[in-house]
């Protein structure tokens, strides 16, 4: 059961990342909010490298997501300047690199404070909850839905929900995981409904 749920969740995240790369190239924009992208990339970097000496299924999933994150980052730096306020466009690279540095700092804070498993688990669910909220913020602050898709909201929600059940209930009752998972699920559902209503409103 644990192996099956891990695989399903992994494939859900593969789909989300591949879809973001595809939409980013097609719509000439980036598809993941900057802070979410920074935290996700920092997490994948740290725990992919940490798992190199002990290859497991989760290490393989992390490594694939690490590669896909790089492709998403390419779309961000290629098209992200357009989304920046006019007064900050000249500082786009500097600000973006600063955000990535801050995200690595947060992830290292978890890494050095907790044992390896707890650090990976707690930081992952924290960033997933934050990511879900940032997708809503991205929707509300953009004037169009380029780079956004209902499928991303649905599949991300499923992937996180599976991991919430696995690590928050099946393995052990973990209130932290359950609360973060509930926040992610609620925000993903809200994001899906916002996109759905806007698409319906846009139809003639």
mmCIF file of C-alpha atoms in Angstrom:
data_model
loop_
_atom_site.group_PDB
_atom_site.id
_atom_site.type_symbol
_atom_site.label_atom_id
_atom_site.label_comp_id
_atom_site.label_asym_id
_atom_site.label_seq_id
_atom_site.Cartn_x
_atom_site.Cartn_y
_atom_site.Cartn_z
ATOM 1 C CA UNK A 1 0.000 0.000 0.000
ATOM 2 C CA UNK A 2 2.765 2.442 0.956
ATOM 3 C CA UNK A 3 4.695 1.685 -2.253
ATOM 4 C CA UNK A 4 1.553 2.107 -4.364
ATOM 5 C CA UNK A 5 0.594 5.427 -2.784
ATOM 6 C CA UNK A 6 4.155 6.729 -3.138
ATOM 7 C CA UNK A 7 4.163 5.825 -6.839
ATOM 8 C CA UNK A 8 0.770 7.411 -7.507
ATOM 9 C CA UNK A 9 1.746 10.597 -5.717
ATOM 10 C CA UNK A 10 5.043 10.681 -7.597
ATOM 11 C CA UNK A 11 3.302 10.368 -10.948
ATOM 12 C CA UNK A 12 0.851 13.095 -9.948
ATOM 13 C CA UNK A 13 3.743 15.482 -9.310
ATOM 14 C CA UNK A 14 5.470 14.390 -12.540
ATOM 15 C CA UNK A 15 2.295 15.314 -14.411
ATOM 16 C CA UNK A 16 2.035 18.685 -12.670
ATOM 17 C CA UNK A 17 5.654 19.603 -13.430
ATOM 18 C CA UNK A 18 5.513 18.411 -17.052
ATOM 19 C CA UNK A 19 2.267 20.310 -17.571
ATOM 20 C CA UNK A 20 3.894 23.461 -16.167
ATOM 21 C CA UNK A 21 6.853 23.106 -18.517
ATOM 22 C CA UNK A 22 4.486 22.615 -21.461
ATOM 23 C CA UNK A 23 2.204 25.529 -20.553
ATOM 24 C CA UNK A 24 5.154 27.778 -19.779
ATOM 25 C CA UNK A 25 6.577 27.244 -23.241
ATOM 26 C CA UNK A 26 3.209 27.428 -24.979
ATOM 27 C CA UNK A 27 1.904 30.491 -23.152
ATOM 28 C CA UNK A 28 5.295 32.195 -22.756
ATOM 29 C CA UNK A 29 4.980 32.611 -19.009
ATOM 30 C CA UNK A 30 5.934 30.817 -15.810
ATOM 31 C CA UNK A 31 3.427 28.549 -14.102
ATOM 32 C CA UNK A 32 4.607 28.226 -10.499
ATOM 33 C CA UNK A 33 4.725 31.173 -8.077
ATOM 34 C CA UNK A 34 8.291 32.316 -7.409
ATOM 35 C CA UNK A 35 8.488 31.492 -3.690
ATOM 36 C CA UNK A 36 6.827 28.112 -4.269
ATOM 37 C CA UNK A 37 9.292 27.365 -7.059
ATOM 38 C CA UNK A 38 12.230 28.394 -4.887
ATOM 39 C CA UNK A 39 11.145 26.240 -1.951
ATOM 40 C CA UNK A 40 10.373 23.274 -4.182
ATOM 41 C CA UNK A 41 13.713 23.484 -5.996
ATOM 42 C CA UNK A 42 15.619 23.851 -2.717
ATOM 43 C CA UNK A 43 13.840 20.818 -1.259
ATOM 44 C CA UNK A 44 14.478 18.663 -4.330
ATOM 45 C CA UNK A 45 18.130 19.715 -4.424
ATOM 46 C CA UNK A 46 18.827 18.960 -0.769
ATOM 47 C CA UNK A 47 17.022 15.635 -0.510
ATOM 48 C CA UNK A 48 18.039 14.344 -3.931
ATOM 49 C CA UNK A 49 21.698 14.883 -3.035
ATOM 50 C CA UNK A 50 21.117 13.460 0.445
ATOM 51 C CA UNK A 51 19.606 10.298 -1.030
ATOM 52 C CA UNK A 52 22.316 9.619 -3.615
ATOM 53 C CA UNK A 53 24.185 7.290 -1.237
ATOM 54 C CA UNK A 54 21.033 5.275 -0.526
ATOM 55 C CA UNK A 55 18.969 4.973 -3.677
ATOM 56 C CA UNK A 56 15.304 4.355 -2.925
ATOM 57 C CA UNK A 57 12.046 4.958 -4.765
ATOM 58 C CA UNK A 58 11.597 8.365 -3.138
ATOM 59 C CA UNK A 59 15.136 9.355 -4.151
ATOM 60 C CA UNK A 60 14.312 8.504 -7.773
ATOM 61 C CA UNK A 61 11.098 10.560 -7.578
ATOM 62 C CA UNK A 62 13.024 13.463 -6.042
ATOM 63 C CA UNK A 63 15.667 13.298 -8.782
ATOM 64 C CA UNK A 64 13.083 13.391 -11.581
ATOM 65 C CA UNK A 65 11.314 16.316 -9.941
ATOM 66 C CA UNK A 66 14.664 18.065 -9.536
ATOM 67 C CA UNK A 67 15.219 17.863 -13.297
ATOM 68 C CA UNK A 68 11.679 19.022 -14.025
ATOM 69 C CA UNK A 69 12.084 21.904 -11.572
ATOM 70 C CA UNK A 70 15.117 23.065 -13.553
ATOM 71 C CA UNK A 71 12.975 23.163 -16.695
ATOM 72 C CA UNK A 72 10.309 25.164 -14.853
ATOM 73 C CA UNK A 73 13.009 27.552 -13.619
ATOM 74 C CA UNK A 74 14.142 28.040 -17.215
ATOM 75 C CA UNK A 75 10.622 29.157 -18.164
ATOM 76 C CA UNK A 76 10.581 31.463 -15.136
ATOM 77 C CA UNK A 77 13.788 33.277 -16.044
ATOM 78 C CA UNK A 78 12.840 33.331 -19.717
ATOM 79 C CA UNK A 79 9.364 34.795 -19.310
ATOM 80 C CA UNK A 80 9.080 36.004 -15.706
ATOM 81 C CA UNK A 81 10.221 39.570 -16.241
ATOM 82 C CA UNK A 82 6.912 40.355 -17.951
ATOM 83 C CA UNK A 83 5.032 39.661 -14.708
ATOM 84 C CA UNK A 84 7.218 41.922 -12.571
ATOM 85 C CA UNK A 85 6.052 45.473 -11.741
ATOM 86 C CA UNK A 86 7.528 48.040 -14.126
ATOM 87 C CA UNK A 87 9.523 49.634 -11.319
ATOM 88 C CA UNK A 88 11.253 46.312 -10.559
ATOM 89 C CA UNK A 89 11.847 44.872 -14.020
ATOM 90 C CA UNK A 90 15.488 46.000 -14.045
ATOM 91 C CA UNK A 91 16.050 44.141 -10.774
ATOM 92 C CA UNK A 92 14.301 40.977 -11.971
ATOM 93 C CA UNK A 93 17.396 38.738 -11.883
ATOM 94 C CA UNK A 94 18.688 40.137 -8.589
ATOM 95 C CA UNK A 95 15.343 39.843 -6.805
ATOM 96 C CA UNK A 96 14.722 36.364 -8.193
ATOM 97 C CA UNK A 97 18.126 35.091 -7.085
ATOM 98 C CA UNK A 98 17.517 36.641 -3.672
ATOM 99 C CA UNK A 99 14.245 34.753 -3.343
ATOM 100 C CA UNK A 100 15.925 31.469 -4.276
ATOM 101 C CA UNK A 101 18.633 32.145 -1.666
ATOM 102 C CA UNK A 102 15.986 32.801 1.011
ATOM 103 C CA UNK A 103 14.156 29.595 0.054
ATOM 104 C CA UNK A 104 17.347 27.566 0.389
ATOM 105 C CA UNK A 105 17.932 29.181 3.784
ATOM 106 C CA UNK A 106 14.478 28.112 4.995
ATOM 107 C CA UNK A 107 14.983 24.557 3.753
ATOM 108 C CA UNK A 108 18.407 24.342 5.385
ATOM 109 C CA UNK A 109 16.831 25.559 8.630
ATOM 110 C CA UNK A 110 14.643 22.439 8.645
ATOM 111 C CA UNK A 111 17.541 20.256 7.488
ATOM 112 C CA UNK A 112 19.882 21.272 10.315
ATOM 113 C CA UNK A 113 17.233 21.487 13.049
ATOM 114 C CA UNK A 114 15.545 18.094 12.644
ATOM 115 C CA UNK A 115 16.646 14.567 11.819
ATOM 116 C CA UNK A 116 16.665 13.797 8.097
ATOM 117 C CA UNK A 117 13.231 12.177 7.835
ATOM 118 C CA UNK A 118 11.476 14.800 9.969
ATOM 119 C CA UNK A 119 13.179 17.647 8.098
ATOM 120 C CA UNK A 120 12.133 16.281 4.710
ATOM 121 C CA UNK A 121 8.584 15.546 5.867
ATOM 122 C CA UNK A 122 7.847 18.747 7.753
ATOM 123 C CA UNK A 123 9.416 21.078 5.203
ATOM 124 C CA UNK A 124 7.642 19.303 2.329
ATOM 125 C CA UNK A 125 4.195 19.710 3.858
ATOM 126 C CA UNK A 126 4.919 23.285 4.888
ATOM 127 C CA UNK A 127 5.922 24.225 1.349
ATOM 128 C CA UNK A 128 2.967 22.368 -0.173
ATOM 129 C CA UNK A 129 0.542 24.324 1.991
ATOM 130 C CA UNK A 130 2.286 27.583 1.115
ATOM 131 C CA UNK A 131 2.405 26.639 -2.569
ATOM 132 C CA UNK A 132 -1.337 26.031 -2.665
ATOM 133 C CA UNK A 133 -1.997 29.437 -1.113
ATOM 134 C CA UNK A 134 0.424 31.107 -3.528
ATOM 135 C CA UNK A 135 -1.417 29.647 -6.505
ATOM 136 C CA UNK A 136 -4.528 31.472 -5.297
ATOM 137 C CA UNK A 137 -2.484 34.654 -4.931
ATOM 138 C CA UNK A 138 -1.104 34.168 -8.445
ATOM 139 C CA UNK A 139 -4.620 33.775 -9.804
ATOM 140 C CA UNK A 140 -5.859 36.900 -8.048
ATOM 141 C CA UNK A 141 -2.939 39.092 -9.134
ATOM 142 C CA UNK A 142 -2.830 38.079 -12.795
ATOM 143 C CA UNK A 143 -5.116 39.580 -15.387
ATOM 144 C CA UNK A 144 -5.162 36.373 -17.444
ATOM 145 C CA UNK A 145 -4.972 32.612 -16.911
ATOM 146 C CA UNK A 146 -1.949 31.943 -19.123
ATOM 147 C CA UNK A 147 0.168 29.226 -17.556
ATOM 148 C CA UNK A 148 -2.694 28.001 -15.379
ATOM 149 C CA UNK A 149 -4.837 24.912 -15.864
ATOM 150 C CA UNK A 150 -7.592 23.044 -14.078
ATOM 151 C CA UNK A 151 -5.621 19.821 -14.458
ATOM 152 C CA UNK A 152 -2.718 21.264 -12.462
ATOM 153 C CA UNK A 153 -5.039 22.174 -9.585
ATOM 154 C CA UNK A 154 -6.740 18.768 -9.583
ATOM 155 C CA UNK A 155 -3.659 16.561 -9.921
ATOM 156 C CA UNK A 156 -1.631 18.591 -7.416
ATOM 157 C CA UNK A 157 -4.510 18.260 -4.977
ATOM 158 C CA UNK A 158 -4.637 14.484 -5.483
ATOM 159 C CA UNK A 159 -0.879 14.086 -5.093
ATOM 160 C CA UNK A 160 -0.768 16.050 -1.851
ATOM 161 C CA UNK A 161 -3.904 14.363 -0.495
ATOM 162 C CA UNK A 162 -2.362 10.926 -1.051
ATOM 163 C CA UNK A 163 0.792 11.905 0.838
ATOM 164 C CA UNK A 164 -1.296 13.458 3.612
ATOM 165 C CA UNK A 165 -3.164 10.189 4.084
ATOM 166 C CA UNK A 166 0.054 8.171 3.891
ATOM 167 C CA UNK A 167 2.209 10.191 6.294
ATOM 168 C CA UNK A 168 -0.504 11.759 8.413
ATOM 169 C CA UNK A 169 -2.749 8.735 9.003
ATOM 170 C CA UNK A 170 -1.498 5.369 7.687
ATOM 171 C CA UNK A 171 2.069 5.452 9.032
ATOM 172 C CA UNK A 172 1.215 7.343 12.198
ATOM 173 C CA UNK A 173 -1.327 9.945 13.275
ATOM 174 C CA UNK A 174 0.591 13.175 12.648
ATOM 175 C CA UNK A 175 -1.359 16.383 13.404
ATOM 176 C CA UNK A 176 1.235 18.587 11.661
ATOM 177 C CA UNK A 177 0.914 16.642 8.411
ATOM 178 C CA UNK A 178 -2.870 16.484 8.654
ATOM 179 C CA UNK A 179 -3.211 20.227 9.269
ATOM 180 C CA UNK A 180 -0.818 21.184 6.449
ATOM 181 C CA UNK A 181 -2.527 18.664 4.175
ATOM 182 C CA UNK A 182 -5.942 20.099 5.026
ATOM 183 C CA UNK A 183 -4.723 23.615 4.204
ATOM 184 C CA UNK A 184 -3.318 22.385 0.886
ATOM 185 C CA UNK A 185 -6.509 20.509 0.003
ATOM 186 C CA UNK A 186 -8.723 23.483 0.846
ATOM 187 C CA UNK A 187 -6.555 25.947 -1.078
ATOM 188 C CA UNK A 188 -6.241 23.627 -4.099
ATOM 189 C CA UNK A 189 -10.018 23.207 -4.156
ATOM 190 C CA UNK A 190 -10.482 26.970 -3.959
ATOM 191 C CA UNK A 191 -7.932 27.500 -6.749
ATOM 192 C CA UNK A 192 -9.726 24.945 -8.943
ATOM 193 C CA UNK A 193 -13.086 26.644 -8.410
ATOM 194 C CA UNK A 194 -11.635 30.094 -9.145
ATOM 195 C CA UNK A 195 -10.187 28.839 -12.428
ATOM 196 C CA UNK A 196 -13.382 26.990 -13.303
ATOM 197 C CA UNK A 197 -15.623 30.012 -12.714
ATOM 198 C CA UNK A 198 -13.322 32.313 -14.683
ATOM 199 C CA UNK A 199 -13.236 29.910 -17.621
ATOM 200 C CA UNK A 200 -17.004 29.578 -17.597
ATOM 201 C CA UNK A 201 -17.353 33.355 -17.412
ATOM 202 C CA UNK A 202 -14.996 33.778 -20.364
ATOM 203 C CA UNK A 203 -17.050 31.491 -22.606
ATOM 204 C CA UNK A 204 -19.439 33.313 -24.956
#
